[in-house]
Amino acid sequence: AQSVSQHNHHVILSEAASLELGCNYSYGGTVNLFWYVQYPGQHLQLLLKYFSGDPLVKGIKGFEAEFIKSKFSFNLRKPSVQWSDTAEYFCAVNAHLGGNKLVFGAGTILRVKS
Amino acid sequence: EAEVAQSPRYKITEKSQAVAFWCDPISGHATLYWYRQILGQGPELLVQFQDESVVDDSQLPKDRFSAERLKGVDSTLKIQPAELGDSAMYLCASNPGGADGELFFGEGSRLTVL
């Protein structure tokens, strides 16, 4: 079955630490890839997206993600986290063969200690 | 900034009762989605509309759930009768209708079934 896997459910970091959240998907063929973020009490919002071209994409608030097609991965990174990055992060995939719908991973809760 | 509107934000009901959620997508967005997010999991697609037509309802429990988008604008998701396992956040999202899959989410309707 088609799926999206996020490696860590909970991550705790101190401010200024580096962040990497793993995401793997099981689709073949053309995919569009997304990271969404949900801050406490807020709605899901787009952090960054990959459609084509440069596999290293930059998003808002200093986040970036790298698409590695051979590994079916789309890991999220940030060199130095801030307390305000405390949120839940969701990786999502739109597999064109799947009918233009997003399939989400289970999410990673990030807590940044000040 | 245009937003997806949902109501109610919170709903508490007893099992076997009926409940309904309403969504008004961003103006001009042809595609509308209802997702269910159970605590600790990622959003799961329940139903997808393209204008007023259902595109995908394969994951909608049709014995108790129904969804409509009669005029191709706003949409209603109904549960009758509600069961304890239906307690979740119900998210509405919309998309202009392009194939890129980027979704814009509302704040969600949190359902608690007692």
mmCIF file of C-alpha atoms in Angstrom:
data_model
loop_
_atom_site.group_PDB
_atom_site.id
_atom_site.type_symbol
_atom_site.label_atom_id
_atom_site.label_comp_id
_atom_site.label_asym_id
_atom_site.label_seq_id
_atom_site.Cartn_x
_atom_site.Cartn_y
_atom_site.Cartn_z
ATOM 1 C CA ALA A 1 0.000 0.000 0.000
ATOM 2 C CA GLN A 2 1.079 3.547 -0.663
ATOM 3 C CA SER A 3 2.399 5.196 2.471
ATOM 4 C CA VAL A 4 4.460 8.006 3.964
ATOM 5 C CA SER A 5 6.725 7.251 6.906
ATOM 6 C CA GLN A 6 8.128 9.748 9.346
ATOM 7 C CA HIS A 7 10.923 8.305 11.398
ATOM 8 C CA ASN A 8 10.483 10.082 14.711
ATOM 9 C CA HIS A 9 7.241 10.844 16.491
ATOM 10 C CA HIS A 10 8.761 13.067 19.153
ATOM 11 C CA VAL A 11 11.933 15.147 18.983
ATOM 12 C CA ILE A 12 13.261 17.371 21.757
ATOM 13 C CA LEU A 13 16.034 19.838 21.002
ATOM 14 C CA SER A 14 17.675 22.787 22.668
ATOM 15 C CA GLU A 15 17.660 26.148 20.978
ATOM 16 C CA ALA A 16 20.400 26.530 18.348
ATOM 17 C CA ALA A 17 20.614 22.769 17.783
ATOM 18 C CA SER A 18 20.352 21.456 14.252
ATOM 19 C CA LEU A 19 17.243 19.639 13.108
ATOM 20 C CA GLU A 20 16.666 16.852 10.650
ATOM 21 C CA LEU A 21 13.314 15.105 10.348
ATOM 22 C CA GLY A 22 13.130 12.045 8.166
ATOM 23 C CA CYS A 23 10.436 11.266 5.625
ATOM 24 C CA ASN A 24 10.191 8.319 3.256
ATOM 25 C CA TYR A 25 7.422 7.454 0.821
ATOM 26 C CA SER A 26 6.534 4.340 -1.069
ATOM 27 C CA TYR A 27 5.258 5.699 -4.370
ATOM 28 C CA GLY A 28 6.907 5.178 -7.700
ATOM 29 C CA GLY A 29 6.687 7.623 -10.555
ATOM 30 C CA THR A 30 6.201 11.358 -10.376
ATOM 31 C CA VAL A 31 5.484 12.836 -6.977
ATOM 32 C CA ASN A 32 5.079 16.252 -5.475
ATOM 33 C CA LEU A 33 6.367 16.504 -1.921
ATOM 34 C CA PHE A 34 5.384 18.772 0.931
ATOM 35 C CA TRP A 35 6.157 19.591 4.500
ATOM 36 C CA TYR A 36 3.332 21.120 6.501
ATOM 37 C CA VAL A 37 3.611 22.570 9.987
ATOM 38 C CA GLN A 38 0.994 22.931 12.678
ATOM 39 C CA TYR A 39 1.844 25.358 15.449
ATOM 40 C CA PRO A 40 -0.035 24.941 18.728
ATOM 41 C CA GLY A 41 -3.626 26.062 18.285
ATOM 42 C CA GLN A 42 -3.214 26.886 14.608
ATOM 43 C CA HIS A 43 -4.171 25.246 11.330
ATOM 44 C CA LEU A 44 -1.897 23.261 9.075
ATOM 45 C CA GLN A 45 0.200 25.506 6.901
ATOM 46 C CA LEU A 46 2.680 24.885 4.141
ATOM 47 C CA LEU A 47 6.359 24.982 5.094
ATOM 48 C CA LEU A 48 7.850 24.064 1.724
ATOM 49 C CA LYS A 49 7.199 22.019 -1.384
ATOM 50 C CA TYR A 50 9.030 20.199 -4.143
ATOM 51 C CA PHE A 51 7.627 19.806 -7.633
ATOM 52 C CA SER A 52 10.659 19.485 -9.896
ATOM 53 C CA GLY A 53 14.121 20.899 -10.550
ATOM 54 C CA ASP A 54 16.649 21.544 -7.806
ATOM 55 C CA PRO A 55 16.150 18.764 -5.242
ATOM 56 C CA LEU A 56 17.157 21.108 -2.435
ATOM 57 C CA VAL A 57 14.209 23.350 -1.690
ATOM 58 C CA LYS A 58 14.018 26.224 0.715
ATOM 59 C CA GLY A 59 10.926 27.162 2.648
ATOM 60 C CA ILE A 60 9.829 29.675 5.205
ATOM 61 C CA LYS A 61 11.576 30.397 8.505
ATOM 62 C CA GLY A 62 14.930 28.953 7.439
ATOM 63 C CA PHE A 63 13.719 25.431 6.740
ATOM 64 C CA GLU A 64 14.934 23.395 3.790
ATOM 65 C CA ALA A 65 14.372 19.897 2.481
ATOM 66 C CA GLU A 66 16.232 17.620 0.144
ATOM 67 C CA PHE A 67 14.564 15.247 -2.290
ATOM 68 C CA ILE A 68 16.604 12.099 -2.896
ATOM 69 C CA LYS A 69 14.748 10.130 -5.535
ATOM 70 C CA SER A 70 16.863 6.991 -5.201
ATOM 71 C CA LYS A 71 16.046 6.797 -1.505
ATOM 72 C CA PHE A 72 12.397 7.889 -1.820
ATOM 73 C CA SER A 73 13.186 10.448 0.853
ATOM 74 C CA PHE A 74 12.368 14.086 1.528
ATOM 75 C CA ASN A 75 14.040 15.032 4.792
ATOM 76 C CA LEU A 76 13.450 18.365 6.479
ATOM 77 C CA ARG A 77 16.359 20.331 7.938
ATOM 78 C CA LYS A 78 17.080 23.513 9.809
ATOM 79 C CA PRO A 79 20.603 24.477 10.911
ATOM 80 C CA SER A 80 19.578 26.198 14.139
ATOM 81 C CA VAL A 81 16.150 25.797 15.719
ATOM 82 C CA GLN A 82 14.350 28.386 17.788
ATOM 83 C CA TRP A 83 11.840 28.005 20.580
ATOM 84 C CA SER A 84 9.173 29.248 18.152
ATOM 85 C CA ASP A 85 9.745 26.183 15.965
ATOM 86 C CA THR A 86 7.938 24.071 18.539
ATOM 87 C CA ALA A 87 5.176 22.481 16.467
ATOM 88 C CA GLU A 88 4.068 19.309 14.748
ATOM 89 C CA TYR A 89 5.560 18.657 11.320
ATOM 90 C CA PHE A 90 3.899 16.554 8.647
ATOM 91 C CA CYS A 91 5.420 15.190 5.482
ATOM 92 C CA ALA A 92 2.956 14.696 2.632
ATOM 93 C CA VAL A 93 3.087 13.265 -0.853
ATOM 94 C CA ASN A 94 0.941 13.850 -3.904
ATOM 95 C CA ALA A 95 1.425 10.877 -6.178
ATOM 96 C CA HIS A 96 0.009 11.837 -9.521
ATOM 97 C CA LEU A 97 -1.224 8.327 -10.082
ATOM 98 C CA GLY A 98 -3.125 8.630 -6.804
ATOM 99 C CA GLY A 99 -5.577 11.214 -8.104
ATOM 100 C CA ASN A 100 -4.149 14.533 -6.920
ATOM 101 C CA LYS A 101 -4.624 14.032 -3.224
ATOM 102 C CA LEU A 102 -2.182 14.424 -0.382
ATOM 103 C CA VAL A 103 -1.212 11.438 1.721
ATOM 104 C CA PHE A 104 0.291 12.420 5.055
ATOM 105 C CA GLY A 105 2.765 10.856 7.388
ATOM 106 C CA ALA A 106 1.931 10.427 11.059
ATOM 107 C CA GLY A 107 3.719 13.628 12.037
ATOM 108 C CA THR A 108 6.678 14.540 14.217
ATOM 109 C CA ILE A 109 6.169 16.627 17.337
ATOM 110 C CA LEU A 110 9.128 18.943 17.829
ATOM 111 C CA ARG A 111 9.708 20.578 21.165
ATOM 112 C CA VAL A 112 12.460 23.159 21.401
ATOM 113 C CA LYS A 113 13.702 23.945 24.874
ATOM 114 C CA SER A 114 14.697 27.552 25.547
ATOM 115 C CA GLU B 1 -5.367 36.533 3.081
ATOM 116 C CA ALA B 2 -8.150 34.204 1.980
ATOM 117 C CA GLU B 3 -8.883 31.348 4.331
ATOM 118 C CA VAL B 4 -10.857 28.152 4.491
ATOM 119 C CA ALA B 5 -13.684 28.612 6.977
ATOM 120 C CA GLN B 6 -14.997 25.770 9.112
ATOM 121 C CA SER B 7 -17.651 25.488 11.766
ATOM 122 C CA PRO B 8 -18.184 24.591 14.474
ATOM 123 C CA ARG B 9 -14.672 24.698 15.948
ATOM 124 C CA TYR B 10 -15.668 22.325 18.705
ATOM 125 C CA LYS B 11 -18.505 19.840 19.007
ATOM 126 C CA ILE B 12 -19.319 17.511 21.883
ATOM 127 C CA THR B 13 -22.007 14.951 21.286
ATOM 128 C CA GLU B 14 -23.244 11.675 22.661
ATOM 129 C CA LYS B 15 -22.887 8.483 20.722
ATOM 130 C CA SER B 16 -25.762 7.680 18.392
ATOM 131 C CA GLN B 17 -26.466 11.371 17.827
ATOM 132 C CA ALA B 18 -26.112 13.135 14.497
ATOM 133 C CA VAL B 19 -23.453 15.759 13.892
ATOM 134 C CA ALA B 20 -22.643 18.009 10.965
ATOM 135 C CA PHE B 21 -19.652 20.085 9.962
ATOM 136 C CA TRP B 22 -19.557 22.911 7.470
ATOM 137 C CA CYS B 23 -16.738 24.155 5.266
ATOM 138 C CA ASP B 24 -16.422 27.178 3.000
ATOM 139 C CA PRO B 25 -13.305 26.903 0.829
ATOM 140 C CA ILE B 26 -11.231 29.730 -0.558
ATOM 141 C CA SER B 27 -13.210 31.499 -3.257
ATOM 142 C CA GLY B 28 -12.609 29.990 -6.669
ATOM 143 C CA HIS B 29 -11.083 26.775 -5.403
ATOM 144 C CA ALA B 30 -12.606 23.946 -7.393
ATOM 145 C CA THR B 31 -11.314 21.078 -5.300
ATOM 146 C CA LEU B 32 -12.418 20.495 -1.728
ATOM 147 C CA TYR B 33 -11.246 17.819 0.672
ATOM 148 C CA TRP B 34 -12.395 16.496 4.019
ATOM 149 C CA TYR B 35 -9.693 14.900 6.138
ATOM 150 C CA ARG B 36 -9.931 13.243 9.536
ATOM 151 C CA GLN B 37 -7.054 13.543 11.977
ATOM 152 C CA ILE B 38 -7.079 11.211 14.954
ATOM 153 C CA LEU B 39 -4.874 12.266 17.850
ATOM 154 C CA GLY B 40 -1.297 11.157 17.258
ATOM 155 C CA GLN B 41 -1.812 10.443 13.565
ATOM 156 C CA GLY B 42 -1.579 12.348 10.330
ATOM 157 C CA PRO B 43 -4.643 13.548 8.433
ATOM 158 C CA GLU B 44 -6.435 10.870 6.418
ATOM 159 C CA LEU B 45 -8.566 11.688 3.410
ATOM 160 C CA LEU B 46 -12.268 11.004 3.767
ATOM 161 C CA VAL B 47 -13.649 12.566 0.592
ATOM 162 C CA GLN B 48 -12.536 14.726 -2.301
ATOM 163 C CA PHE B 49 -14.805 16.912 -4.441
ATOM 164 C CA GLN B 50 -14.135 18.454 -7.804
ATOM 165 C CA ASP B 51 -16.754 21.194 -8.041
ATOM 166 C CA GLU B 52 -19.943 19.426 -6.975
ATOM 167 C CA SER B 53 -18.829 15.922 -7.913
ATOM 168 C CA VAL B 54 -17.246 13.359 -5.638
ATOM 169 C CA VAL B 55 -13.850 12.340 -6.988
ATOM 170 C CA ASP B 56 -12.773 10.000 -4.218
ATOM 171 C CA ASP B 57 -14.765 8.721 -1.251
ATOM 172 C CA SER B 58 -13.092 5.360 -0.965
ATOM 173 C CA GLN B 59 -12.127 5.959 2.676
ATOM 174 C CA LEU B 60 -15.468 7.427 3.757
ATOM 175 C CA PRO B 61 -17.441 5.073 6.052
ATOM 176 C CA LYS B 62 -20.588 5.365 4.016
ATOM 177 C CA ASP B 63 -22.813 3.550 6.475
ATOM 178 C CA ARG B 64 -22.638 6.564 8.784
ATOM 179 C CA PHE B 65 -20.818 9.372 6.993
ATOM 180 C CA SER B 66 -22.099 11.502 4.156
ATOM 181 C CA ALA B 67 -20.725 14.551 2.407
ATOM 182 C CA GLU B 68 -22.169 16.953 -0.084
ATOM 183 C CA ARG B 69 -21.168 20.018 -2.035
ATOM 184 C CA LEU B 70 -24.400 20.788 -3.807
ATOM 185 C CA LYS B 71 -23.481 24.015 -5.601
ATOM 186 C CA GLY B 72 -19.800 23.343 -5.873
ATOM 187 C CA VAL B 73 -18.899 25.916 -3.241
ATOM 188 C CA ASP B 74 -19.395 25.125 0.446
ATOM 189 C CA SER B 75 -19.663 21.607 1.787
ATOM 190 C CA THR B 76 -21.202 19.679 4.660
ATOM 191 C CA LEU B 77 -19.919 16.515 6.279
ATOM 192 C CA LYS B 78 -22.441 14.571 8.342
ATOM 193 C CA ILE B 79 -22.082 11.689 10.750
ATOM 194 C CA GLN B 80 -25.138 9.722 11.810
ATOM 195 C CA PRO B 81 -25.010 8.025 14.202
ATOM 196 C CA ALA B 82 -21.786 9.158 15.853
ATOM 197 C CA GLU B 83 -19.635 6.521 17.529
ATOM 198 C CA LEU B 84 -16.936 6.853 20.156
ATOM 199 C CA GLY B 85 -14.242 6.146 17.561
ATOM 200 C CA ASP B 86 -15.303 9.172 15.540
ATOM 201 C CA SER B 87 -13.688 11.514 18.057
ATOM 202 C CA ALA B 88 -11.125 13.378 15.975
ATOM 203 C CA MET B 89 -10.323 16.639 14.244
ATOM 204 C CA TYR B 90 -12.157 17.049 10.947
ATOM 205 C CA LEU B 91 -10.187 19.171 8.537
ATOM 206 C CA CYS B 92 -11.383 20.830 5.389
ATOM 207 C CA ALA B 93 -8.938 21.846 2.695
ATOM 208 C CA SER B 94 -9.184 23.349 -0.758
ATOM 209 C CA ASN B 95 -7.086 23.616 -3.871
ATOM 210 C CA PRO B 96 -7.528 25.755 -6.963
ATOM 211 C CA GLY B 97 -7.854 22.612 -9.041
ATOM 212 C CA GLY B 98 -4.337 22.329 -10.332
ATOM 213 C CA ALA B 99 -2.412 19.120 -10.281
ATOM 214 C CA ASP B 100 0.275 20.213 -7.877
ATOM 215 C CA GLY B 101 -1.556 19.054 -4.797
ATOM 216 C CA GLU B 102 -0.861 22.010 -2.517
ATOM 217 C CA LEU B 103 -3.763 22.225 -0.096
ATOM 218 C CA PHE B 104 -4.980 25.123 2.007
ATOM 219 C CA PHE B 105 -6.444 24.016 5.315
ATOM 220 C CA GLY B 106 -9.048 25.382 7.635
ATOM 221 C CA GLU B 107 -8.658 25.381 11.399
ATOM 222 C CA GLY B 108 -10.661 22.202 11.745
ATOM 223 C CA SER B 109 -13.646 21.008 13.740
ATOM 224 C CA ARG B 110 -12.803 19.017 16.823
ATOM 225 C CA LEU B 111 -15.385 16.337 17.607
ATOM 226 C CA THR B 112 -15.677 14.597 20.943
ATOM 227 C CA VAL B 113 -18.127 11.721 21.186
ATOM 228 C CA LEU B 114 -19.129 10.701 24.715
#
